[in-house]
Coordinates of C-alpha atoms and ligand atoms in Angstrom, one line a residue:
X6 CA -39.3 -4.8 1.5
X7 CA -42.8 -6.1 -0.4
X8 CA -45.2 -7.7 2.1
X9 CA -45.5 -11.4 1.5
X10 CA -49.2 -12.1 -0.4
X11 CA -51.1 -13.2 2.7
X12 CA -52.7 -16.5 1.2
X13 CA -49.3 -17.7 -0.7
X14 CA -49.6 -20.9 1.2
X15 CA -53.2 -22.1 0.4
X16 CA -52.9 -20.6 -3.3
X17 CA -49.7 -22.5 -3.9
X18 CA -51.1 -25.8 -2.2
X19 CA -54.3 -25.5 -4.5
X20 CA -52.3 -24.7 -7.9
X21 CA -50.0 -27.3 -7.0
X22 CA -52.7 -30.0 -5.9
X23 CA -55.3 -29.5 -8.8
X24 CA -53.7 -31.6 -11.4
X25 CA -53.7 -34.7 -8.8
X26 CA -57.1 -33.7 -8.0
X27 CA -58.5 -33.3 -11.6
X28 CA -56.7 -37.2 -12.3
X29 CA -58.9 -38.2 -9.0
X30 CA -61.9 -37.0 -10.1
X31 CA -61.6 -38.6 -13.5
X32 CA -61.0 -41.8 -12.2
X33 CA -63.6 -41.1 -9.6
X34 CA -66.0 -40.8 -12.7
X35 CA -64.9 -43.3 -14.6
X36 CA -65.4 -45.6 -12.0
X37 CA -62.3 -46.8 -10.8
X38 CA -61.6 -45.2 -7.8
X39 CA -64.4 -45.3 -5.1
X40 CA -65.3 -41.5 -4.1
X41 CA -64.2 -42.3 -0.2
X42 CA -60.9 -43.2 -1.2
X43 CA -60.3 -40.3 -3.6
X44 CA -61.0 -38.1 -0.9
X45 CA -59.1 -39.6 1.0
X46 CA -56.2 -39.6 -1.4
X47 CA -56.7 -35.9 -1.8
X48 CA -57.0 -35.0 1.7
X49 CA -52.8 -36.8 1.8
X50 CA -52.0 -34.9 -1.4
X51 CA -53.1 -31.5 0.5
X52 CA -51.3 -32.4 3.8
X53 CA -48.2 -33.2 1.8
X54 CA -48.9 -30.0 -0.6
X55 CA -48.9 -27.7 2.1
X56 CA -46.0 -29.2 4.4
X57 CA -43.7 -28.6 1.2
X58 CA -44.7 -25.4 0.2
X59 CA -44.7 -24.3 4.1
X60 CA -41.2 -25.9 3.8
X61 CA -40.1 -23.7 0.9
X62 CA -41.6 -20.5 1.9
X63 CA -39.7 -20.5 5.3
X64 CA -36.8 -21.1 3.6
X65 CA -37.3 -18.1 1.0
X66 CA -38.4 -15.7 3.9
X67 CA -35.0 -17.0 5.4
X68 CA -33.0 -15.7 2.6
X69 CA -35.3 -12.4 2.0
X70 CA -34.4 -12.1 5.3
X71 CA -30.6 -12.9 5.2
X72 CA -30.6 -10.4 2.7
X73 CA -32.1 -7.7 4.3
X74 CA -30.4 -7.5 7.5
X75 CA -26.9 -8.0 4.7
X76 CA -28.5 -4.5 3.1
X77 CA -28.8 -3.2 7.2
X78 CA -25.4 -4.6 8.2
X79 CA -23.3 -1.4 9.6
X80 CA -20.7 -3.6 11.0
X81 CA -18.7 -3.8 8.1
X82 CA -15.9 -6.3 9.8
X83 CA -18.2 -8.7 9.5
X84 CA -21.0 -10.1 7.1
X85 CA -23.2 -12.2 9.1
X86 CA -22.8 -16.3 8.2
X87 CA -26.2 -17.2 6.1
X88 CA -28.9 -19.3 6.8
X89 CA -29.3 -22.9 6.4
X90 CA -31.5 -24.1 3.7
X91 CA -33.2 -27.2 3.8
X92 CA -35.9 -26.5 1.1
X93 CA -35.3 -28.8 -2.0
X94 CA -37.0 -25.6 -4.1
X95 CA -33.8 -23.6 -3.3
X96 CA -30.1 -24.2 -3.9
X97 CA -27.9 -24.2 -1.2
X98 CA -25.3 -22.3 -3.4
X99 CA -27.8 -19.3 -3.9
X100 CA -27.1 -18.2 -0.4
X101 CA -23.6 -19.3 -0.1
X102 CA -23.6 -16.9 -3.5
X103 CA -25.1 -14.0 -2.1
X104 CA -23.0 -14.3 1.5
X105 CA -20.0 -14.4 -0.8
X106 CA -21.0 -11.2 -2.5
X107 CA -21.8 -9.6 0.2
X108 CA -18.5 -10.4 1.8
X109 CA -16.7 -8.9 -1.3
X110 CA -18.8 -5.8 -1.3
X111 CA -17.7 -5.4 2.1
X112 CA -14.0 -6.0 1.4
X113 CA -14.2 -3.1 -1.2
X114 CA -15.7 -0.9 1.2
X115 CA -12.9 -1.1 3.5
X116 CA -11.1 -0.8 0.8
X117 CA -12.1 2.8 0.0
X118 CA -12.3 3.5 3.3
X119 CA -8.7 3.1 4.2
X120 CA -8.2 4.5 0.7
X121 CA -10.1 7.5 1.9
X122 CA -8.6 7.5 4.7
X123 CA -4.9 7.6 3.9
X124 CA -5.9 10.5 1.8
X125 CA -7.1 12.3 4.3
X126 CA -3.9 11.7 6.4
X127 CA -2.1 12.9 3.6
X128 CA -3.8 16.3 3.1
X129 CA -3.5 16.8 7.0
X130 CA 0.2 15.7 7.3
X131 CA 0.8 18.2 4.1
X132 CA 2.7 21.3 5.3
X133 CA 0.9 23.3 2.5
X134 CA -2.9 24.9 3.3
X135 CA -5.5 23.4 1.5
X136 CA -9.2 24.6 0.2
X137 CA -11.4 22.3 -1.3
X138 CA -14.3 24.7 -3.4
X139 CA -17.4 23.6 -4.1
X140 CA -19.0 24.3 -7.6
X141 CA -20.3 28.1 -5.8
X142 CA -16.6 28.9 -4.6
X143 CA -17.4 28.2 -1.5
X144 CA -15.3 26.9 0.9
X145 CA -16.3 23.3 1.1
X146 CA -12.9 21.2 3.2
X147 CA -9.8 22.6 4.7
X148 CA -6.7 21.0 6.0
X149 CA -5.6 21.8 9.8
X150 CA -2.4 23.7 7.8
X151 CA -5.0 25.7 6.1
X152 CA -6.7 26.3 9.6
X153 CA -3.7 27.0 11.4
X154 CA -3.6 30.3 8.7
X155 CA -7.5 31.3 8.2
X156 CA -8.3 30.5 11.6
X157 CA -10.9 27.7 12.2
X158 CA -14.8 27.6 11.1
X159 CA -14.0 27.9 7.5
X160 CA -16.7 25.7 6.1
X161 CA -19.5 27.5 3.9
X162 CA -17.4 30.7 3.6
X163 CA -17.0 32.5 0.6
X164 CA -13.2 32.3 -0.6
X165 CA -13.3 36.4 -0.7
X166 CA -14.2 36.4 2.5
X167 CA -11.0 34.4 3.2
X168 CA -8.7 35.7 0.6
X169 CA -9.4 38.7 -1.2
X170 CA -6.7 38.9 -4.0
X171 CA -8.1 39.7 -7.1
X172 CA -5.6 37.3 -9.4
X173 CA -6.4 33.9 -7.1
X174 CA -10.3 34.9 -7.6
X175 CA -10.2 35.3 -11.0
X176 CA -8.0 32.2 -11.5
X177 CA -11.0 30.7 -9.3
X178 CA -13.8 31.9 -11.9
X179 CA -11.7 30.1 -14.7
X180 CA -11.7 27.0 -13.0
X181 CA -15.4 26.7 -11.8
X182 CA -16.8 28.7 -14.0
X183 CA -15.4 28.6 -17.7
X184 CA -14.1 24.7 -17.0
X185 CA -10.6 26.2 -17.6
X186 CA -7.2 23.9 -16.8
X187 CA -5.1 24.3 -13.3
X188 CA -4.0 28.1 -12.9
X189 CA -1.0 29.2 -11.2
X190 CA -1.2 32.6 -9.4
X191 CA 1.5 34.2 -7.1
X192 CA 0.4 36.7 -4.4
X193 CA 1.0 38.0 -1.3
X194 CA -1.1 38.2 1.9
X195 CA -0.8 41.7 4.0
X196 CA -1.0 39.9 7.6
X197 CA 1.2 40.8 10.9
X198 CA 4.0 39.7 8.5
X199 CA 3.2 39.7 4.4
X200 CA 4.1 36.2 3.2
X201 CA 4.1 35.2 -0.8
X202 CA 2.1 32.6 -1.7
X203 CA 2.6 30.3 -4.9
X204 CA -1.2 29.4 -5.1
X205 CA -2.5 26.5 -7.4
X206 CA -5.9 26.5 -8.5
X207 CA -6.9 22.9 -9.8
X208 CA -10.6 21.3 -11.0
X209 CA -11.2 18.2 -9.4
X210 CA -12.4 15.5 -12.1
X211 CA -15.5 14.7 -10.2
X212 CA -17.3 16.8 -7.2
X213 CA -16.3 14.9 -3.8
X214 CA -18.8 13.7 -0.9
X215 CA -18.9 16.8 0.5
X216 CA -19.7 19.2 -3.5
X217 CA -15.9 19.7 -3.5
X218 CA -15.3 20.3 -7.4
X219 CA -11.6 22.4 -7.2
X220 CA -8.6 22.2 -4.9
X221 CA -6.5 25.5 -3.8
X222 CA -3.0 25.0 -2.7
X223 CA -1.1 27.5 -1.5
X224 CA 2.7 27.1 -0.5
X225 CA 4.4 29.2 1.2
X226 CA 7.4 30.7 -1.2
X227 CA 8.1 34.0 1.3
X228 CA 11.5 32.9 2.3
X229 CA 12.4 31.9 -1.3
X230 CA 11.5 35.4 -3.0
X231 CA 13.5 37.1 0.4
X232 CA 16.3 34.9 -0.8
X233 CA 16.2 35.7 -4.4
X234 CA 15.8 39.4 -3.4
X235 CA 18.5 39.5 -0.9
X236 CA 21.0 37.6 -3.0
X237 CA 20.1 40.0 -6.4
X238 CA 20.7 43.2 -3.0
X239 CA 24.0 41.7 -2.2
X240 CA 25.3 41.6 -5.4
X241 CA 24.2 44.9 -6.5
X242 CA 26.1 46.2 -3.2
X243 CA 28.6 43.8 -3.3
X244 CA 29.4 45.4 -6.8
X245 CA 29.3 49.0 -6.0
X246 CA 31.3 48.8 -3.2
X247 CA 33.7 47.2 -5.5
X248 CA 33.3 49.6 -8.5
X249 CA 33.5 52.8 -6.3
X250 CA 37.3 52.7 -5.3
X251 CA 38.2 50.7 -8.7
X252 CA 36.7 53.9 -10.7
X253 CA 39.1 55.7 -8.2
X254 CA 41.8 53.9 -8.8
X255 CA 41.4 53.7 -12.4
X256 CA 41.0 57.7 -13.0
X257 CA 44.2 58.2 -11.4
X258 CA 45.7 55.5 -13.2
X259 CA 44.8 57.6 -16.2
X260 CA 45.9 60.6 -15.0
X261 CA 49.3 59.4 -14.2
X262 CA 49.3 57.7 -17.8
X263 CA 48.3 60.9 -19.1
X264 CA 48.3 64.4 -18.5
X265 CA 50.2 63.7 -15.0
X266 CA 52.9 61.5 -17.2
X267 CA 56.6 61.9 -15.0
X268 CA 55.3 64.3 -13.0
X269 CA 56.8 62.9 -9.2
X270 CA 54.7 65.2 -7.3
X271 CA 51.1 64.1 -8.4
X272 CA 52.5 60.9 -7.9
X273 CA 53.3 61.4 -4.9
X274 CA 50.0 62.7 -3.7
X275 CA 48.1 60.1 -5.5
X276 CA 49.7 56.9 -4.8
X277 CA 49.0 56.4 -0.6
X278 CA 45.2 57.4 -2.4
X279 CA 45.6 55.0 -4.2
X280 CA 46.7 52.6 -1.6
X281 CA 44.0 53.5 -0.1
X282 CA 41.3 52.3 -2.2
X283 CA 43.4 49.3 -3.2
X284 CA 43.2 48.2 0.5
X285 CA 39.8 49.0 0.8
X286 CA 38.8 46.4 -2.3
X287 CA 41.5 43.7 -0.3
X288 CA 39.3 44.5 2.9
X289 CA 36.0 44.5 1.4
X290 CA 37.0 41.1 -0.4
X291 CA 38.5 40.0 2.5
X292 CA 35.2 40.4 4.7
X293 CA 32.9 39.1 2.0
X294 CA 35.0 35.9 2.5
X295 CA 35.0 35.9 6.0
X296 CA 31.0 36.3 5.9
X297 CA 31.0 33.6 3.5
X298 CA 33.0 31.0 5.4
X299 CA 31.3 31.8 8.8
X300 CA 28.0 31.1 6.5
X301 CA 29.0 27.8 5.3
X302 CA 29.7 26.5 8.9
X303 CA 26.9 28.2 11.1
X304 CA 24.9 25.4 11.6
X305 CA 27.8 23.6 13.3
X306 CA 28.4 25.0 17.0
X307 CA 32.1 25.5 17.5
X308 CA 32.9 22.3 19.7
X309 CA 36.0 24.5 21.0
X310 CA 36.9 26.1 24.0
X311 CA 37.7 29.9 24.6
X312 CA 39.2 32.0 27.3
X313 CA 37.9 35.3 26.9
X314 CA 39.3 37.3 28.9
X315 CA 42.7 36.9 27.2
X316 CA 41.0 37.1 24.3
X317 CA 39.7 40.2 25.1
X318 CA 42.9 41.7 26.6
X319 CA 44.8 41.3 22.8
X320 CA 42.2 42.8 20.7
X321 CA 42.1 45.4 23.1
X322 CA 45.9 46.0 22.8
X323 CA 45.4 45.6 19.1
X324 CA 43.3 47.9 19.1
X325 CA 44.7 50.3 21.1
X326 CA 47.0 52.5 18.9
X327 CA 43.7 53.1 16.9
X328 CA 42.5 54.7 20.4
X329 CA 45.5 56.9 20.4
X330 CA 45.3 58.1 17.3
X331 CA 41.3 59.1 17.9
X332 CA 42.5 60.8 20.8
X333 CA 40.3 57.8 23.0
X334 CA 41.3 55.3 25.5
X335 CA 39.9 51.8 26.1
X336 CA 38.8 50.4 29.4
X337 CA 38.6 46.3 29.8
X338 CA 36.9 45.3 33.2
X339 CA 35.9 42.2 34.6
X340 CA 37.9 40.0 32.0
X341 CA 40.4 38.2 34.7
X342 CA 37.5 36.3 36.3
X343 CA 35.7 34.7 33.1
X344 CA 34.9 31.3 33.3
X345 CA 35.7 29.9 29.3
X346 CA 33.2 30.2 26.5
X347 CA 32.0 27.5 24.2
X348 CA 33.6 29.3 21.1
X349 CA 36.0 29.2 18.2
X350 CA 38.5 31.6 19.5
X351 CA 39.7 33.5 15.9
X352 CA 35.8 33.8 15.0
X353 CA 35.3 35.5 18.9
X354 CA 38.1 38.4 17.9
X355 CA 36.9 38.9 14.7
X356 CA 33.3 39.8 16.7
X357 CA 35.1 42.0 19.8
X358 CA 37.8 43.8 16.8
X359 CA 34.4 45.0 15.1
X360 CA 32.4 46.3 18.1
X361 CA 35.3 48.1 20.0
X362 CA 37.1 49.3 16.0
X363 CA 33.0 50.5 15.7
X364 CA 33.1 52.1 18.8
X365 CA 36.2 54.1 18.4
X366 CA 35.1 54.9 14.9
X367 CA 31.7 56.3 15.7
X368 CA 32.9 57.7 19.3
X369 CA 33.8 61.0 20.4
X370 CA 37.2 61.9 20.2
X371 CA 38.6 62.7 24.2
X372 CA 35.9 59.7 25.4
X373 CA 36.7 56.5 26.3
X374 CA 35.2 53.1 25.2
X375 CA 34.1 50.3 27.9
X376 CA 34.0 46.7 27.6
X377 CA 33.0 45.3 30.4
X378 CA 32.5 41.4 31.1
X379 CA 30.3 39.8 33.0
X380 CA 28.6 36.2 34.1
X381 CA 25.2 37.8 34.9
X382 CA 23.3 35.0 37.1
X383 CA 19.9 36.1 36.1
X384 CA 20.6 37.1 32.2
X385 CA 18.2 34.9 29.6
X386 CA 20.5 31.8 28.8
X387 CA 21.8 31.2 25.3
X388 CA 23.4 27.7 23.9
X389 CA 22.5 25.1 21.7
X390 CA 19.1 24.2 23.7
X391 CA 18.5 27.6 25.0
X392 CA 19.3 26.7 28.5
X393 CA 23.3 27.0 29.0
X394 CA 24.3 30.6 31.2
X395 CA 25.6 33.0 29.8
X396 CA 28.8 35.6 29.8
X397 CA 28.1 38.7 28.4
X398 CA 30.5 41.1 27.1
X399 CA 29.3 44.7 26.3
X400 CA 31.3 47.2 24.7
X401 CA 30.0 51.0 25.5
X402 CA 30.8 54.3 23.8
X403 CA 29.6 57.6 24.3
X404 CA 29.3 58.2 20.8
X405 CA 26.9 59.7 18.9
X406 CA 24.5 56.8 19.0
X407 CA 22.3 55.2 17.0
X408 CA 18.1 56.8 15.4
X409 CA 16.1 53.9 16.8
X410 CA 14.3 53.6 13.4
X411 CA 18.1 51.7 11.9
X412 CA 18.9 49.7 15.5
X413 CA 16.8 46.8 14.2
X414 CA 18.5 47.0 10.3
X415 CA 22.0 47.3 11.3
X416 CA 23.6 43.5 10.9
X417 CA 21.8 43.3 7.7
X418 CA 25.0 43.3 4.8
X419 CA 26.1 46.8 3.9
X420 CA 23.5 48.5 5.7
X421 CA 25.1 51.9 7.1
X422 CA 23.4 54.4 9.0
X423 CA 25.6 57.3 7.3
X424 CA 26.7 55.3 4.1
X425 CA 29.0 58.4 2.6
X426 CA 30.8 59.1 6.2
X427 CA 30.9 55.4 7.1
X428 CA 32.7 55.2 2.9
X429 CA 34.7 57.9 4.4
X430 CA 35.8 56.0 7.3
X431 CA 36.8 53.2 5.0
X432 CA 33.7 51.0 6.2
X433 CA 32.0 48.9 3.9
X434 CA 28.9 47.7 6.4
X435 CA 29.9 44.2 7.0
X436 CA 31.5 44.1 10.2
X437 CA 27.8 43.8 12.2
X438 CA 26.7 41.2 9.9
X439 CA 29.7 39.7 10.3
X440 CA 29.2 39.8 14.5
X441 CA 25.6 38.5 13.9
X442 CA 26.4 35.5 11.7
X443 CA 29.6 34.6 14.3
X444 CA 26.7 35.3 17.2
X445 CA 24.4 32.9 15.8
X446 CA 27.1 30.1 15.1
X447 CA 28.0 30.4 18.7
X448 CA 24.1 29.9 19.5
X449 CA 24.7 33.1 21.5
X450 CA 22.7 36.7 21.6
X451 CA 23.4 40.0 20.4
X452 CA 21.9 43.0 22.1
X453 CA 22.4 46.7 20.9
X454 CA 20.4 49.7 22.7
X455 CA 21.1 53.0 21.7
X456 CA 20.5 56.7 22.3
X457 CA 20.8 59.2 20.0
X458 CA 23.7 61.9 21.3
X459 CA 24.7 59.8 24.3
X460 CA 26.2 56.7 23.1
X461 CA 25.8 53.0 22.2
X462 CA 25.8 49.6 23.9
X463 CA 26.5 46.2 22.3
X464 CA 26.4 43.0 24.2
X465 CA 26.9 39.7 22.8
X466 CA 26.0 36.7 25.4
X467 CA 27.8 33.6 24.3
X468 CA 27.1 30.3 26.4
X469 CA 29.9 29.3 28.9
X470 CA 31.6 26.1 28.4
X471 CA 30.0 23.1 29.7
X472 CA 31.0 22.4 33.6
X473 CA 33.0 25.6 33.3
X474 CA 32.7 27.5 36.8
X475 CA 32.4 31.2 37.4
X476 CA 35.7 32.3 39.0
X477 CA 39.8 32.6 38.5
X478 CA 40.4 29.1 38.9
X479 CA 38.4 28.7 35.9
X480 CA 40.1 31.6 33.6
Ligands
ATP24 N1 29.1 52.1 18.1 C1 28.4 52.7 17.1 N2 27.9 53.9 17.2 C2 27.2 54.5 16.2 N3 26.9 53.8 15.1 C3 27.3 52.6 14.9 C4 28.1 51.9 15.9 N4 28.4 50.7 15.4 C5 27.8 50.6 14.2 N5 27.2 51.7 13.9 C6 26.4 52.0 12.7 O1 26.1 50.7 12.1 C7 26.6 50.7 10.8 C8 27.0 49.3 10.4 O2 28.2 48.9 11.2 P1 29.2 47.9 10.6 O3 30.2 47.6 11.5 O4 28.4 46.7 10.0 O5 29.7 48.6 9.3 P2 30.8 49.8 9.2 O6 31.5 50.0 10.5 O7 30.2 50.9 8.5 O8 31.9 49.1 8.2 P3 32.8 47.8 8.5 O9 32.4 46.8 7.5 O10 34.2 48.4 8.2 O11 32.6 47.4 9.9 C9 27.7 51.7 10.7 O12 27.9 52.2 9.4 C10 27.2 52.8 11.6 O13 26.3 53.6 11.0
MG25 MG1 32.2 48.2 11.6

């Protein structure tokens, strides 16, 4: 602020008092006034001079003052009330003006400051990282979702030094450099997992408080493109499996149109053949279906009840001409003292027909297959919130096992370890998939440990029924 001119007071009083001494002085000289009484005269018009203008300028350095502690005030709640102004030099509604400005300059600052500050609730609430660049490329604001995947301390890095992909820093360049549009760029980041990113590179119209002149966004599109890439796989093996015993069937089809016309002994050798492959289109149909359906409902916990052990004892009687025929037995234990399983009981065969019809199929003829039940006490629980006890059924062959390297990859749809023997076998490589989607629906586990030349194990935990108790009574 301007310091006040230190003789204001006696310069005012003097300008404002020479035009009533100048009329003194001429009647002085002209003789009407006697020269006592002038000065007397002047000596009031001084007195009254400088009370007024003392008067005024108090009242002015009141509002210079108002003013500057309004251009101080950091308590924005509350412009302070102004001063009273007695001065008849000044208007009353000068001040009452300028409080009422200030008061409307402060109601707009707290209007950009919630403004500001929604936004910034925004970008911290959005699921999507966020890099605000300054006009360098420098990393000028993140959002925590951003932190959470660069790790903190971002500010003032380079974005290289962040991410290095060659498309996002070109698309960068555009941006800041050539005053190009948005850009869209699509990459993926090599991390403990690789994840896809559909990255957005946008100018801001003006640079921000903190030099911020372009936003990246980057959402994450991983899952998506695994989606799209599985669903394009599943159709592609979906459709082979279908069009490898159709060609079959349609070449002897042919044949028996054609060069094998009325001949009753081709016929006969090619018809179970063909029987065959018919049945293995109905069961490969049939299982896509199943995997479909059990899809469609796995987010909804069976509400059922099941009694395993019975359950147990029919598939293994199902299954146990199969056995014969292999030349291998099967050996149920511990099923006559299971307490009941939350389960949908249909779904919980389909799971134990796979694993014991896998176990004779990839087991050693003369062996026998286990399945053994159990309620271990001190297994990892299973259920709907992770914290129900399990039972665990394991079925065990001393087969030729499983190479470590495919143990992780082997409920994934159609995945064989041997695809032409498992063909041979009639096996289409949906039956694990089929157990893992079933697994999952029951919010139970599936474990499989293998070794090569000495057999496998597969245990699938499924939480007990609520309430149920371990024992007979129970069974
Ligand atoms: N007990 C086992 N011993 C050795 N390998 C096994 C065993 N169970 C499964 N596998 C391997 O896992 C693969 C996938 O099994 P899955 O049950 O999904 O398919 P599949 O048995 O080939 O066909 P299907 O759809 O008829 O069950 C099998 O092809 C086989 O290579
Ligand atoms: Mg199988």
């Amino acid at each position: 602020m301007a310091q006040a001119h230190p003789y204001r007071v006696p310069l005012a009083v003097a300008v404002l008092s020479t035009p009533a001494a100048l009329v003194l002085a001429v009647l002085v000289i002209a003789g009407a006034l006697p020269a006592a009484h002038a000065l007397g005269g002047m000596a009031v018009i001084v007195a009254g001079m400088t009370l007024l203008v003392v008067w005024h300028v108090t009242s002015v350095r009141a509002v210079t003052q108002y003013v500057e502690r309004l251009r101080r005030n950091q308590d924005e709640a509350r412009v302070p009330d102004p001063p009273a102004i007695r001065s008849p030099g000044l208007d009353p509604d000068l001040v009452s003006a300028i409080a009422d400005s200030a008061r409307e300059r402060e109601r707009r600052r707290a209007e950009l400051r919630a403004a500001a500050e929604r936004l910034q609730t925004v970008l911290a609430a959005l699921p999507d990282p966020l890099l605000m660049l300054d006009a360098r490329g420098r990393i000028a604001a993140t959002n925590p979702a951003a932190r959470q995947l660069f790790g903190d301390n971002l500010a003032g890095r380079t974005l290289p030094s962040v991410l290095r992909n060659p498309d996002l820093l070109s698309a960068v360049d555009a941006v800041l450099r050539d005053g190009e549009a948005g850009q869209n760029v699509e990459f993926n980041v090599h991390g403990s997992v690789e994840r896809t990113f559909a990255t957005r590179v946008e100018p801001l119209p003006s640079p921000g408080p903190d030099g911020s002149a372009a936003i990246v966004s980057l959402h994450d599109v991983t899952a998506i493109r695994r989606a799209e890439r599985m669903r394009a796989d599943f159709v592609a093996n979906a459709s082979h499996e279908l069009r490898t015993p159709l060609s079959s069937l349609v070449g002897f089809v042919e044949t028996l149109e054609g060069p094998a016309r009325g001949d009753a002994e081709a016929m006969e050798r090619f018809l179970p053949i063909m029987r065959e492959q018919a049945e293995r289109m109905s069961n490969l149909v049939e299982d896509l279906l199943s995997l479909s359906r059990i899809e469609l409902d796995e987010h909804a916990v069976p509400e059922t009840t099941a009694e395993l052990g019975p359950l147990l004892g029919r598939v293994v009687e199902g299954l146990a001409l199969k056995a014969q025929d292999k030349d291998m037995a099967i050996e149920l234990s511990g099923a006559d003292a299971l307490p009941p399983v939350q389960g949908d009981s249909s779904q919980l065969t389909q799971v134990f027909q796979n694993l014991i019809d896998n176990a004779l199929k990839y087991g050693r003829p003369g062996t026998s297959v286990a399945v053994r039940a159990e309620t271990p006490d001190n297994g990892r629980a299973v259920g709907r919130h992770g914290q129900t006890r399990a039972v665990a059924v394991s079925v065990i062959d001393t087969g030729e096992g499983i190479p470590r390297e495919h143990i992780p990859r082997l409920t994934e749809r159609f995945y064989r370890v041997d695809k032409a023997r498992s063909r041979e076998m009639g096996g289409t490589g949906l039956g694990l998939a089929i157990v893992k989607h079933i697994v999952s629906r029951h919010r139970g586990r599936l474990e499989i440990a293998s070794e090569e030349g000495r057999g496998s194990r597969f245990t699938v935990y499924l939480p007990r029924a609520e309430g149920a108790q371990t024992g007979r009574a129970a069974a």
